[in-house]
mmCIF file of C-alpha atoms in Angstrom:
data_model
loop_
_atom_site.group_PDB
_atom_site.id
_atom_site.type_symbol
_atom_site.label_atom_id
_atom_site.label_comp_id
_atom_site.label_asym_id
_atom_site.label_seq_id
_atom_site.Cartn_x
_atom_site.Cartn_y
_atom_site.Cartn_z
ATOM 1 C CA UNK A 1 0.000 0.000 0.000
ATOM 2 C CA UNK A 2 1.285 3.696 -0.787
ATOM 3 C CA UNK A 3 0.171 6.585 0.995
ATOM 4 C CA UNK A 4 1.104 10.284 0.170
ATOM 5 C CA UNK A 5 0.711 12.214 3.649
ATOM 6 C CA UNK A 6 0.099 16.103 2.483
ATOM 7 C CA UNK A 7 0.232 18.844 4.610
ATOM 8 C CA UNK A 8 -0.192 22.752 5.096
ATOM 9 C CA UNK A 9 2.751 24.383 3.334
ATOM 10 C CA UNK A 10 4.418 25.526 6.623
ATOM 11 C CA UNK A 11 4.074 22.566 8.410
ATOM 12 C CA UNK A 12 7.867 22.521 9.055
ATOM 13 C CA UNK A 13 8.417 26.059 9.241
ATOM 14 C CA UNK A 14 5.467 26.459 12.159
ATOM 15 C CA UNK A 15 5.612 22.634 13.330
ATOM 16 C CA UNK A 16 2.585 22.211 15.472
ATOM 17 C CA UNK A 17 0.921 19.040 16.448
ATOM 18 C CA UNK A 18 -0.283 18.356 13.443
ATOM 19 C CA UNK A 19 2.923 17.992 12.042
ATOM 20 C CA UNK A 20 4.056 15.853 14.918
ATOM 21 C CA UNK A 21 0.558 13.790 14.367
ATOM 22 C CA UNK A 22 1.486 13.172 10.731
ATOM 23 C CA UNK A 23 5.242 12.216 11.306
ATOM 24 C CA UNK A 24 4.724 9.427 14.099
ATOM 25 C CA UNK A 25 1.586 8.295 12.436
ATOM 26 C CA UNK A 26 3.807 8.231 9.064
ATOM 27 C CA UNK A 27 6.755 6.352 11.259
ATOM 28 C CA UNK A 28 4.342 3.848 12.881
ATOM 29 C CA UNK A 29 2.767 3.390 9.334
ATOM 30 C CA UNK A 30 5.978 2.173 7.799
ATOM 31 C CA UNK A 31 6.920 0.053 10.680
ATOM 32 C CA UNK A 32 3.835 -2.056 9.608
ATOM 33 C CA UNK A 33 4.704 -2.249 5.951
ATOM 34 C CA UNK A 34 3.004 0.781 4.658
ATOM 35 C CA UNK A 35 4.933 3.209 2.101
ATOM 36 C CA UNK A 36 4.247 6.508 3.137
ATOM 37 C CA UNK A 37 5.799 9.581 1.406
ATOM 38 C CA UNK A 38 4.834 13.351 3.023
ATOM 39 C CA UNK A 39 4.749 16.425 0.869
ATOM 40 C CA UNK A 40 3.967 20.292 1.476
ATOM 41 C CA UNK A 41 4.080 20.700 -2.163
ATOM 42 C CA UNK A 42 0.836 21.621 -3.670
ATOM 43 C CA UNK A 43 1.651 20.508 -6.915
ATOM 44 C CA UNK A 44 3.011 17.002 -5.547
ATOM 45 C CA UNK A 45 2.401 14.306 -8.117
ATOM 46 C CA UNK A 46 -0.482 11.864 -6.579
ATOM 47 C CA UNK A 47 0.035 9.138 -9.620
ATOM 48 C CA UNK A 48 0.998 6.188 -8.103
ATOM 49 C CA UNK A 49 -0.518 6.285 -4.323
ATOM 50 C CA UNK A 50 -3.256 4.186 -3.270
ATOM 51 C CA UNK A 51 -4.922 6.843 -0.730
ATOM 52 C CA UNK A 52 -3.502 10.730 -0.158
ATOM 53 C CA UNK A 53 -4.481 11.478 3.475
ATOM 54 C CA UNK A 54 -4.837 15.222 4.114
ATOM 55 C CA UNK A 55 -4.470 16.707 7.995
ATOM 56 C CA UNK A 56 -6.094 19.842 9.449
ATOM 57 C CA UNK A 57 -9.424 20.913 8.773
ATOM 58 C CA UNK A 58 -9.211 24.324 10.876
ATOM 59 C CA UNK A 59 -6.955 25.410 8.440
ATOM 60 C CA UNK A 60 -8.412 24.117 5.487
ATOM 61 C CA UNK A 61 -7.254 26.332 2.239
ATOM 62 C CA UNK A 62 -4.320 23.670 1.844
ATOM 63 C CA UNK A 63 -6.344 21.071 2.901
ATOM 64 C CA UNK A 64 -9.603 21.941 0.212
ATOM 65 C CA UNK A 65 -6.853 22.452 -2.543
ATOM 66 C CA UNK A 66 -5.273 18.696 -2.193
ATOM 67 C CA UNK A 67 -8.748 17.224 -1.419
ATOM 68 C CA UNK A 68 -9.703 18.941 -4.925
ATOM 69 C CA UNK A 69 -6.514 17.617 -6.693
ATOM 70 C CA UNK A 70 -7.269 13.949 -5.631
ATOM 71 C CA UNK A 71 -10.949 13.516 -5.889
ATOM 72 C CA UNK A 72 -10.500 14.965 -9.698
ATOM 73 C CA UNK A 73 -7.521 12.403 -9.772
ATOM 74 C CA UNK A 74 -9.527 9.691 -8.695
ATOM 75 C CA UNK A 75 -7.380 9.101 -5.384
ATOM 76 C CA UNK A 76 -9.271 8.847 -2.370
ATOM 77 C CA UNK A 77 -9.189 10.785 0.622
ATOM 78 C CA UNK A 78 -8.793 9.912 4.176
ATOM 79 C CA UNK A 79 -8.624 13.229 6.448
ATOM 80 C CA UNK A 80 -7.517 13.667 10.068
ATOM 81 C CA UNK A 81 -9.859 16.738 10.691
ATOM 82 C CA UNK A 82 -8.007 17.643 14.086
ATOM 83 C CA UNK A 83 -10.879 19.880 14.479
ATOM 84 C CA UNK A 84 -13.239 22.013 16.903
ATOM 85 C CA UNK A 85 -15.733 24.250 16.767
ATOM 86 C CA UNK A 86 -14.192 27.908 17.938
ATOM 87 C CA UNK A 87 -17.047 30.257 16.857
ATOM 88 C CA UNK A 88 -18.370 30.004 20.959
ATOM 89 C CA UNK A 89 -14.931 29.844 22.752
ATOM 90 C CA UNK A 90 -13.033 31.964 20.184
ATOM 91 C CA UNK A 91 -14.821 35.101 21.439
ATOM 92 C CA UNK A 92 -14.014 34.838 25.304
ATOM 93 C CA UNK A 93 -9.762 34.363 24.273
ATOM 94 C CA UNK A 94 -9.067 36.909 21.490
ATOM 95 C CA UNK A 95 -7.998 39.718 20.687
ATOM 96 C CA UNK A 96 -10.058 42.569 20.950
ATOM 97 C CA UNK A 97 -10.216 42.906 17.251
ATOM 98 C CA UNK A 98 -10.721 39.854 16.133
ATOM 99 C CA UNK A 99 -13.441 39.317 18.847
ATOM 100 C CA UNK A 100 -15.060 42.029 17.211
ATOM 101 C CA UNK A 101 -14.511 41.011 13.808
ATOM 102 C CA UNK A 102 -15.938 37.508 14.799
ATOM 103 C CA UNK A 103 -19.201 39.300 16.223
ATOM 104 C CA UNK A 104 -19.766 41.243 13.200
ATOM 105 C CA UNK A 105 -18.575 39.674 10.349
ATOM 106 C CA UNK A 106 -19.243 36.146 11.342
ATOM 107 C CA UNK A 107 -16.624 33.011 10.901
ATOM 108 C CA UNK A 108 -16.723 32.655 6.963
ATOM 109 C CA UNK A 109 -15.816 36.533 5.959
ATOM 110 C CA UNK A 110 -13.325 36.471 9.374
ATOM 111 C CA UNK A 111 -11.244 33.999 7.784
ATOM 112 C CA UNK A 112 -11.257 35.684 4.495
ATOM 113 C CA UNK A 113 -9.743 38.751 6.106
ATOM 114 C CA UNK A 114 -6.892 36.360 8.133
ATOM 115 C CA UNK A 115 -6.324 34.960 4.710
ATOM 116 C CA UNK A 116 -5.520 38.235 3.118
ATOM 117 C CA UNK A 117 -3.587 38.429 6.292
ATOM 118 C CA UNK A 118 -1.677 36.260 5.458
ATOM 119 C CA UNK A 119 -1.062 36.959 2.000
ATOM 120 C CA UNK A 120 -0.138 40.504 2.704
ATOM 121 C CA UNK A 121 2.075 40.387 5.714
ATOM 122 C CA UNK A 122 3.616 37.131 5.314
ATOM 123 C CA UNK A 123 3.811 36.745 1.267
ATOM 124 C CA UNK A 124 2.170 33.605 1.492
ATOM 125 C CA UNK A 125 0.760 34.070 -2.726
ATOM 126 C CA UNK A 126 0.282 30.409 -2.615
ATOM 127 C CA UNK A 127 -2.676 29.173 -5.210
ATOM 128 C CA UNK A 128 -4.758 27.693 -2.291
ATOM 129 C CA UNK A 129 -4.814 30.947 -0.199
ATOM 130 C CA UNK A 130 -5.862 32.671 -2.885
ATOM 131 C CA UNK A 131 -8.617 30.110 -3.787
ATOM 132 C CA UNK A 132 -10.170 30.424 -0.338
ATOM 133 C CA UNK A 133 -10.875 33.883 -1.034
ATOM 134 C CA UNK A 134 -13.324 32.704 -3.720
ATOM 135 C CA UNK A 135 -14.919 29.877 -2.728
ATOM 136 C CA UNK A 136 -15.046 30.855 1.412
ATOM 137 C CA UNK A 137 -14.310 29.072 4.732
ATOM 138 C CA UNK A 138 -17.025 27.457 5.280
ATOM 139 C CA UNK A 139 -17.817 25.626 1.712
ATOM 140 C CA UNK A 140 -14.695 24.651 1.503
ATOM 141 C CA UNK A 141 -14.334 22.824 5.105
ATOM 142 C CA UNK A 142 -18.251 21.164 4.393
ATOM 143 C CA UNK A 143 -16.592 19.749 0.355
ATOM 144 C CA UNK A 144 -13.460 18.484 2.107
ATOM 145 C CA UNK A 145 -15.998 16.433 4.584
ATOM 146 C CA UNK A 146 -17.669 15.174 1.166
ATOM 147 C CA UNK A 147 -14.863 14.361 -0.432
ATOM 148 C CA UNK A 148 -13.354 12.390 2.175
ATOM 149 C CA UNK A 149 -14.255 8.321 2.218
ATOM 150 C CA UNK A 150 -13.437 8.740 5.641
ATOM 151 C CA UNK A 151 -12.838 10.501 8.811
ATOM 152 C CA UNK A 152 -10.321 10.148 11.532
ATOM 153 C CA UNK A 153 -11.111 11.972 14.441
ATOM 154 C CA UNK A 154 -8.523 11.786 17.527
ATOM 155 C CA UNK A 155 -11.272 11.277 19.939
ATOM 156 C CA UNK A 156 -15.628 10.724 20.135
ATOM 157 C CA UNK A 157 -15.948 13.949 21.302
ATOM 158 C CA UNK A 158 -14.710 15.630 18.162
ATOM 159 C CA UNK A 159 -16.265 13.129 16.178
ATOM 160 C CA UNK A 160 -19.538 14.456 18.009
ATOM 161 C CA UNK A 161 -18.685 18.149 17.516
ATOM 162 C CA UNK A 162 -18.204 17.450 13.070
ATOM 163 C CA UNK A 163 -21.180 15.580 13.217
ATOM 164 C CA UNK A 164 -23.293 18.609 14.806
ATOM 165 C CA UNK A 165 -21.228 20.831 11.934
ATOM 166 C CA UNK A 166 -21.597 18.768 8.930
ATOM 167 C CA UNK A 167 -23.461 16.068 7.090
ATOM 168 C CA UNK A 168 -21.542 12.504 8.327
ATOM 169 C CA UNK A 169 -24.609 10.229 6.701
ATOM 170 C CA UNK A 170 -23.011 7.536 5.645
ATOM 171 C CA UNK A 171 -19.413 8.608 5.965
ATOM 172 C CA UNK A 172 -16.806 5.807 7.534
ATOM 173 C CA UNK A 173 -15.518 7.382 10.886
ATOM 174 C CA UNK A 174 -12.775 5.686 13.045
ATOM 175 C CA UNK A 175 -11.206 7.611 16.605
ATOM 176 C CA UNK A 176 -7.742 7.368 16.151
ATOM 177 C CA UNK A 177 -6.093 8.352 19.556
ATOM 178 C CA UNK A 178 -3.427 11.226 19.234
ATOM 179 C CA UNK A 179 -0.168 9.736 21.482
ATOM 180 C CA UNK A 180 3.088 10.363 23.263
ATOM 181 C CA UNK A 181 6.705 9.371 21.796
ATOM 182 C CA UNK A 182 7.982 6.295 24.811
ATOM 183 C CA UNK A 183 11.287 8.671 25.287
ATOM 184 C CA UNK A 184 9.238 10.822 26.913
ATOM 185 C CA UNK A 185 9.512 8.885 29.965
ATOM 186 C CA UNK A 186 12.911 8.349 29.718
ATOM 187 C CA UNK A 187 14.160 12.115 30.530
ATOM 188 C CA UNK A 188 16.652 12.909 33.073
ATOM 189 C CA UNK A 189 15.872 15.685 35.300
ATOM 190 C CA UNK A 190 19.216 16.434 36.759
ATOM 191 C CA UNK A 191 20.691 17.362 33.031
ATOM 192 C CA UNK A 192 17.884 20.075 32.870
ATOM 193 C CA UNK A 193 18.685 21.133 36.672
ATOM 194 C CA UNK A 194 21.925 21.460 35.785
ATOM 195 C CA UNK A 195 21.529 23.271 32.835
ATOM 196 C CA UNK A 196 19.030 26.066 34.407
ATOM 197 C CA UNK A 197 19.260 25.893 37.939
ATOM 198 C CA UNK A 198 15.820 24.482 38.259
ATOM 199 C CA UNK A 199 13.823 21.233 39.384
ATOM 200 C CA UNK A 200 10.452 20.457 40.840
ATOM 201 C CA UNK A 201 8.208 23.145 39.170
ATOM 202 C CA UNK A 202 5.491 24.258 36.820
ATOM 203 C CA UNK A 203 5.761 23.509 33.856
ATOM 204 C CA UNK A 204 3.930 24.668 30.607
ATOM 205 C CA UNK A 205 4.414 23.636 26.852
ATOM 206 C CA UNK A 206 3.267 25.277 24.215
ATOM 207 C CA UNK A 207 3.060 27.717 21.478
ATOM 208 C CA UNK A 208 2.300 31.370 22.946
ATOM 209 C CA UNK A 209 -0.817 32.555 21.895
ATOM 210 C CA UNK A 210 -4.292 32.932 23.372
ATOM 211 C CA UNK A 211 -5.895 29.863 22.517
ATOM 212 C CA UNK A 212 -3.065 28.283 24.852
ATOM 213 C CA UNK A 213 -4.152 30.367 27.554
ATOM 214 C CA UNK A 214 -0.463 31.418 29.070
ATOM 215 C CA UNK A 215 -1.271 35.198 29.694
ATOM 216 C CA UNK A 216 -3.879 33.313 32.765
ATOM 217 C CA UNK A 217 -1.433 30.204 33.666
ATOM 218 C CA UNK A 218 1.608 33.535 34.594
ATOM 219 C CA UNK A 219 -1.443 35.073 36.918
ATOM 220 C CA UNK A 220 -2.478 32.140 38.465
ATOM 221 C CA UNK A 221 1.051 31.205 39.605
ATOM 222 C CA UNK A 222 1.337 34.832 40.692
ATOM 223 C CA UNK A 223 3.274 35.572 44.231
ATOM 224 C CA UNK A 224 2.506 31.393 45.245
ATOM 225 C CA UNK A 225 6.276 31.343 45.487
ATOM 226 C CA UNK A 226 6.285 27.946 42.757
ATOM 227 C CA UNK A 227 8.892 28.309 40.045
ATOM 228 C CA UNK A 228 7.689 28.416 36.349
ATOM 229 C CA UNK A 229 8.985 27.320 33.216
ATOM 230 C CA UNK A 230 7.046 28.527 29.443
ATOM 231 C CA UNK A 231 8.640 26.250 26.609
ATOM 232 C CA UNK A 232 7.335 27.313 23.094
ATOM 233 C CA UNK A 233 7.860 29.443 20.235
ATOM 234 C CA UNK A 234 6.324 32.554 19.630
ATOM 235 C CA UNK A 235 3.493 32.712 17.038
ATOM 236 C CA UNK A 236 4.217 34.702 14.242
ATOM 237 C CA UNK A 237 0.757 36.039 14.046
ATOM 238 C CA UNK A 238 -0.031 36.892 18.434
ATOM 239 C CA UNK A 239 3.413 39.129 18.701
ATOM 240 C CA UNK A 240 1.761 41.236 21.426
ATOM 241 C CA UNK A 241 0.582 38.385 23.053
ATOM 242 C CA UNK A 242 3.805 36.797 23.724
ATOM 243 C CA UNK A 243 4.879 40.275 24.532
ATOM 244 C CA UNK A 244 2.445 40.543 27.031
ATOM 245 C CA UNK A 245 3.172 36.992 28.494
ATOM 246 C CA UNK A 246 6.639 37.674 28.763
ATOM 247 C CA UNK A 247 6.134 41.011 30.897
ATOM 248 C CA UNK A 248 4.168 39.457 33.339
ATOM 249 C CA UNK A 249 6.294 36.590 33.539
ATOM 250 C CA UNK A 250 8.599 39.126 34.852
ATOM 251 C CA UNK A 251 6.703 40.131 37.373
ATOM 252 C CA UNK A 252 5.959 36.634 39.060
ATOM 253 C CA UNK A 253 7.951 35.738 42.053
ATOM 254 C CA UNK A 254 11.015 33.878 41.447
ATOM 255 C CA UNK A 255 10.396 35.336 38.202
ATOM 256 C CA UNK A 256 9.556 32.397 35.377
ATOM 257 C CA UNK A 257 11.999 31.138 33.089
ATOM 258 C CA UNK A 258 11.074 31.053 28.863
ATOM 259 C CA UNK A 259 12.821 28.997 26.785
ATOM 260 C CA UNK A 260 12.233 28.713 22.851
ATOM 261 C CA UNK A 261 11.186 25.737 20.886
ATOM 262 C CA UNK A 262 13.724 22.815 22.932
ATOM 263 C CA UNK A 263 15.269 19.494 21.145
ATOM 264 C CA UNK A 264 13.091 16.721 22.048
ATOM 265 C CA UNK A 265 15.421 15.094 24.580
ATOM 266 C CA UNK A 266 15.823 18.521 26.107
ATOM 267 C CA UNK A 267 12.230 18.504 26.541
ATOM 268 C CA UNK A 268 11.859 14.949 27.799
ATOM 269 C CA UNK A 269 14.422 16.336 31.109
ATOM 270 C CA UNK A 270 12.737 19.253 31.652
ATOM 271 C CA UNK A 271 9.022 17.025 31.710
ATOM 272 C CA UNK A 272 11.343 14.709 34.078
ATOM 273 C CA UNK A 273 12.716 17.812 36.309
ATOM 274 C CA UNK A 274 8.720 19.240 36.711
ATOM 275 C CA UNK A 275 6.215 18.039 39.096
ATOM 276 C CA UNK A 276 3.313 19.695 37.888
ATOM 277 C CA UNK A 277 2.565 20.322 33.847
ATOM 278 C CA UNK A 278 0.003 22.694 33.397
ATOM 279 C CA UNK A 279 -2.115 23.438 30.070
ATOM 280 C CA UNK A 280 -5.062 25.425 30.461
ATOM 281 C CA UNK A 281 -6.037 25.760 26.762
ATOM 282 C CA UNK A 282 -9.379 27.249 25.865
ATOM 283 C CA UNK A 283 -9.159 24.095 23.344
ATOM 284 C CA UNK A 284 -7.155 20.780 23.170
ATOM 285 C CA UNK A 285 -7.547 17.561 20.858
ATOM 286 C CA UNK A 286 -6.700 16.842 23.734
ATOM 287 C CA UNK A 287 -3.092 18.333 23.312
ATOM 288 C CA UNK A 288 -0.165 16.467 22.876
ATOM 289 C CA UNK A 289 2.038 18.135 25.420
ATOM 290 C CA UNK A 290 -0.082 16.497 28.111
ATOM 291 C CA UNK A 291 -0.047 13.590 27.158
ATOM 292 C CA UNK A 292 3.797 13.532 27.075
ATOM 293 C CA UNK A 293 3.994 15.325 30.169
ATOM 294 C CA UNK A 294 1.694 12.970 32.333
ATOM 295 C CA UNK A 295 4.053 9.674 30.225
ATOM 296 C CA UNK A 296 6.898 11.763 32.219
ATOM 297 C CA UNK A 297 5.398 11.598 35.092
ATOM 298 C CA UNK A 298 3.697 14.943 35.794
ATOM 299 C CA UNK A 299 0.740 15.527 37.709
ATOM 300 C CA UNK A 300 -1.421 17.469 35.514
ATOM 301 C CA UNK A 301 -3.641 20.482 35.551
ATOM 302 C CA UNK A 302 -5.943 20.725 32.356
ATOM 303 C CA UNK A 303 -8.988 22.309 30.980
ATOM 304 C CA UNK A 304 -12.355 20.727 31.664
ATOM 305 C CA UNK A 305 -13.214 20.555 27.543
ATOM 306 C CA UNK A 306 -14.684 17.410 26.220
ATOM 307 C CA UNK A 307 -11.757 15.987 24.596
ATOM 308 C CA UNK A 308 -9.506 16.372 26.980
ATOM 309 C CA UNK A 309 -11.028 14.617 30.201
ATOM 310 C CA UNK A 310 -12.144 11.731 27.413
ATOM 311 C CA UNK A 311 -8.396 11.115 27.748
ATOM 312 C CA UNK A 312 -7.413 11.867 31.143
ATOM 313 C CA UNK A 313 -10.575 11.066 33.065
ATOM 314 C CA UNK A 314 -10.324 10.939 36.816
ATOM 315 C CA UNK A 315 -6.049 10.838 36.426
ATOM 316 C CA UNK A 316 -5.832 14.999 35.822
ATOM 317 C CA UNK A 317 -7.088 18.684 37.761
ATOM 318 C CA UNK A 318 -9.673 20.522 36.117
ATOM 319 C CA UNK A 319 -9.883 24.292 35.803
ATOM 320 C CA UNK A 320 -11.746 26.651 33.996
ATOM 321 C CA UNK A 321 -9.525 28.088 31.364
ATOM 322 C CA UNK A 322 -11.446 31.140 31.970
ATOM 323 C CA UNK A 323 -11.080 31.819 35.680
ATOM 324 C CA UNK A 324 -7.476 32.618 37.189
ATOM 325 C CA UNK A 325 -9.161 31.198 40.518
ATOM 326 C CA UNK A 326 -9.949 27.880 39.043
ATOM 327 C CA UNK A 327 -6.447 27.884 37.589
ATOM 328 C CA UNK A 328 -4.608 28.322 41.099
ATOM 329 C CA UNK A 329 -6.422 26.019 43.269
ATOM 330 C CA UNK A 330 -5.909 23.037 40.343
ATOM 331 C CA UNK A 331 -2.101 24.199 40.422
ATOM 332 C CA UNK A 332 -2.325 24.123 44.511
ATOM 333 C CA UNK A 333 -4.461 20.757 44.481
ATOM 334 C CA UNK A 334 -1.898 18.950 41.707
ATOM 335 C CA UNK A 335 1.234 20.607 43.264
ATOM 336 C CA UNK A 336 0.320 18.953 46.629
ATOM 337 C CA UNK A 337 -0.768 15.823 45.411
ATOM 338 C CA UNK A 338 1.942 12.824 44.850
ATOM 339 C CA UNK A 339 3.036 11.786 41.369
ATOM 340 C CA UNK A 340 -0.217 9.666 40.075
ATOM 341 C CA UNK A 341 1.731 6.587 38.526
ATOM 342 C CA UNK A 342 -1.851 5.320 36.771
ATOM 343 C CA UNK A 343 -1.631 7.963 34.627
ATOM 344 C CA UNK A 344 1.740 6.908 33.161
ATOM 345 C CA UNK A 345 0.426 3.334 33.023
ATOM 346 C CA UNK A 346 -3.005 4.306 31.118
ATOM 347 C CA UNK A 347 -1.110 6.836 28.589
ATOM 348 C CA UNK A 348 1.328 4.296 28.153
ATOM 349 C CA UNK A 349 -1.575 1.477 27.381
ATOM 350 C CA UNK A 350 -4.216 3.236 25.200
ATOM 351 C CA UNK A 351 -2.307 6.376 23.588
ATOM 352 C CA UNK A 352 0.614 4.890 21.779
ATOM 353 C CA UNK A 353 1.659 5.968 17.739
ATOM 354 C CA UNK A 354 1.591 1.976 17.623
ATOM 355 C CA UNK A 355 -2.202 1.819 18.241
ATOM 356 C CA UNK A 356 -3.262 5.232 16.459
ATOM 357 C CA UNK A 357 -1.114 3.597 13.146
ATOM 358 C CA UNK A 358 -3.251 0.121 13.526
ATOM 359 C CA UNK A 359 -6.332 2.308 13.790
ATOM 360 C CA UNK A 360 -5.486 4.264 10.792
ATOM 361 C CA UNK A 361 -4.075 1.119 8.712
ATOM 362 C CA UNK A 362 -7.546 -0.528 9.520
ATOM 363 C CA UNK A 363 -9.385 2.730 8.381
ATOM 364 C CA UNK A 364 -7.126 2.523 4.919
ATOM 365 C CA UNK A 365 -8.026 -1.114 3.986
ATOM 366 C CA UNK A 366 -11.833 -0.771 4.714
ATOM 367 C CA UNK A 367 -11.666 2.707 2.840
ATOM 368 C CA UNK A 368 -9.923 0.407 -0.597
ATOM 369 C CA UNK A 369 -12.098 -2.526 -0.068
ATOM 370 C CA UNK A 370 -15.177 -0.385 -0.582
ATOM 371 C CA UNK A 371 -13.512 1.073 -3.146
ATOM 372 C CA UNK A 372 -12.836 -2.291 -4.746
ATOM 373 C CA UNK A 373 -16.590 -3.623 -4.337
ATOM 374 C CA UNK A 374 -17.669 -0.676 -5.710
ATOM 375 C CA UNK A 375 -15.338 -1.197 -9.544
#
């Protein structure tokens, strides 16, 4: 079987977890006989592949311009939607002008204007932007649904949440769990003590911006006297968020320390040199940083969204990503709590690359046998 794994066009430049979604899944694939090839190339060749599977339906102008390309190809699609609905949350975590933008323009024309956005401030002329601007947001996210024979959620809430958005009659579904890399239990906190000084703390992972809820996390921790630690990048697109972040991480007493983006085994010691991993996200699929965190060993604090206490059930502390109360007293409750050593046993059971892959491999075969009874 051959499988062409396309994604957005910056998926390496801006790695988020989709890209880390489609490289294990890609690893695990091949480790089970599949040939899998990945492209960010629009104009990749799709002759000789038995399925092209297509990842992120939030950001879809990439996404509806290969789903085009291979239904008119006669190649079908599998998609990993790694989707929610924002239009309720979005409006209680942005910025003030896209809040307002949201409330007045509605979603569809909202994502129009980030498009142009994009095109204008970053350069990015690419076909598919431009194409968005056309056909709209919306249409294109309900004809990528269409033209995919099926649908891999990472968990039954979001399968829930596209099935309230768009017509899944009919349409082959299968949860594939998202997962943590096993190294991540293998880190070594004294290498990241000794690098910074630092061990048994908060710890946050994560790019900065508001969906990831930092700005709240840095006032929560506030004058408790519990060390901090913010490991991400800096979105391109939130620069006065991160600026903000940063100021009041300042201000926080011992003041918190912000690292960049970190080599994996840097991050798998600093995971091993925390006690508590906090991510308070206004939205999480369920967020891949906890689940590596909690492999490490990490009591975690999380938001109380559907998909993310589907994963962590009774093994995590809940907070309202909303509330700087609720965010303290889960800190205070997880901080005082011993390590929970379940949780690294059930993330280690059900939320491996291993599974997800046979999942995925199970979805491709049923996807070409109906294929195959229907020539």
């Amino acid at each position: 079987m051959r499988v062409l794994f396309a994604l957005r066009v910056d998926a390496f430049r801006r790695i988020g977890g989709d890209t880390v979604q489609a490289l294990k899944t890609r690893d695990a694939l091949q480790s089970l006989g599949v040939y899998v090839d990945l492209t960010t190339d629009l104009n990749a060749p799709f002759r000789g592949y038995d399925l092209v599977h297509l990842f992120n339906l939030v950001r879809v102008h990439e996404t509806f311009w290969f789903a085009r390309r291979a239904v008119r190809e006669g190649v079908p699609v599998v998609l990993s939607p790694i989707y929610w609905d924002f239009d309720q949350v979005e409006r209680r975590w942005q910025e003030a002008l896209l809040s307002l933008a949201l409330s007045i323009l509605g979603r569809d024309m909202t994502e129009r204007l980030k498009t142009v956005a994009r095109i204008v401030l970053r350069g990015e002329r690419n076909v598919a932007a431009l194409v968005q601007l056309v056909y709209g947001y919306r249409r294109q996210q309900q004809q990528v649904v269409a033209w995919s024979s099926c649908l891999l959620p990472n968990s039954t809430a979001e399968q829930q949440v596209l099935g309230r958005r768009f017509n899944l009659r009919n349409k082959l579904i299968a949860v594939v769990p998202n997962a943590a890399d096993p190294l991540f239990a293998e880190g070594d906190g004294s290498r990241f003590k000794q690098r910074y000084g630092l061990d048994d703390f908060v710890l946050c992972v994560g790019r900065f911006d508001p969906r990831k809820n930092q700005l709240r996390l840095v006032e929560a921790v506030g004058n408790l006297g519990i060390p901090l630690v913010l490991i991400g990048s800096a979105a391109p697109n939130h620069a006065s968020y991160y600026r903000r972040v940063t100021s009041a991480a300042r201000m926080v007493r011992p003041p918190a320390l912000i690292l960049g983006p970190v080599g994996v085994r840097e991050l798998a010691d600093a995971y091993a040199a925390a006690r508590v991993h906090v991510q308070p996200s206004w939205i999480e699929t369920p967020g891949l940083a906890s689940l590596e965190a909690g492999l490490a060993g990490c009591n975690l604090v999380v938001a109380d969204v559907p998909p993310v206490r589907e994963y962590f059930g009774d093994y995590a502390w809940y907070c309202d990503p909303g509330d700087v109360s609720s965010i303290r007293r889960a800190i205070l409750q997880a901080w005082e709590s011993p390590p929970r050593l379940e949780l690294r046993e059930h993330i280690a059971k059900n939320y491996t690359w291993e599974r997800a892959a046979q999942v995925t491999l199970e979805a491709y075969r049923e996807v070409l046998g109906a294929r195959s009874d229907e020539s």
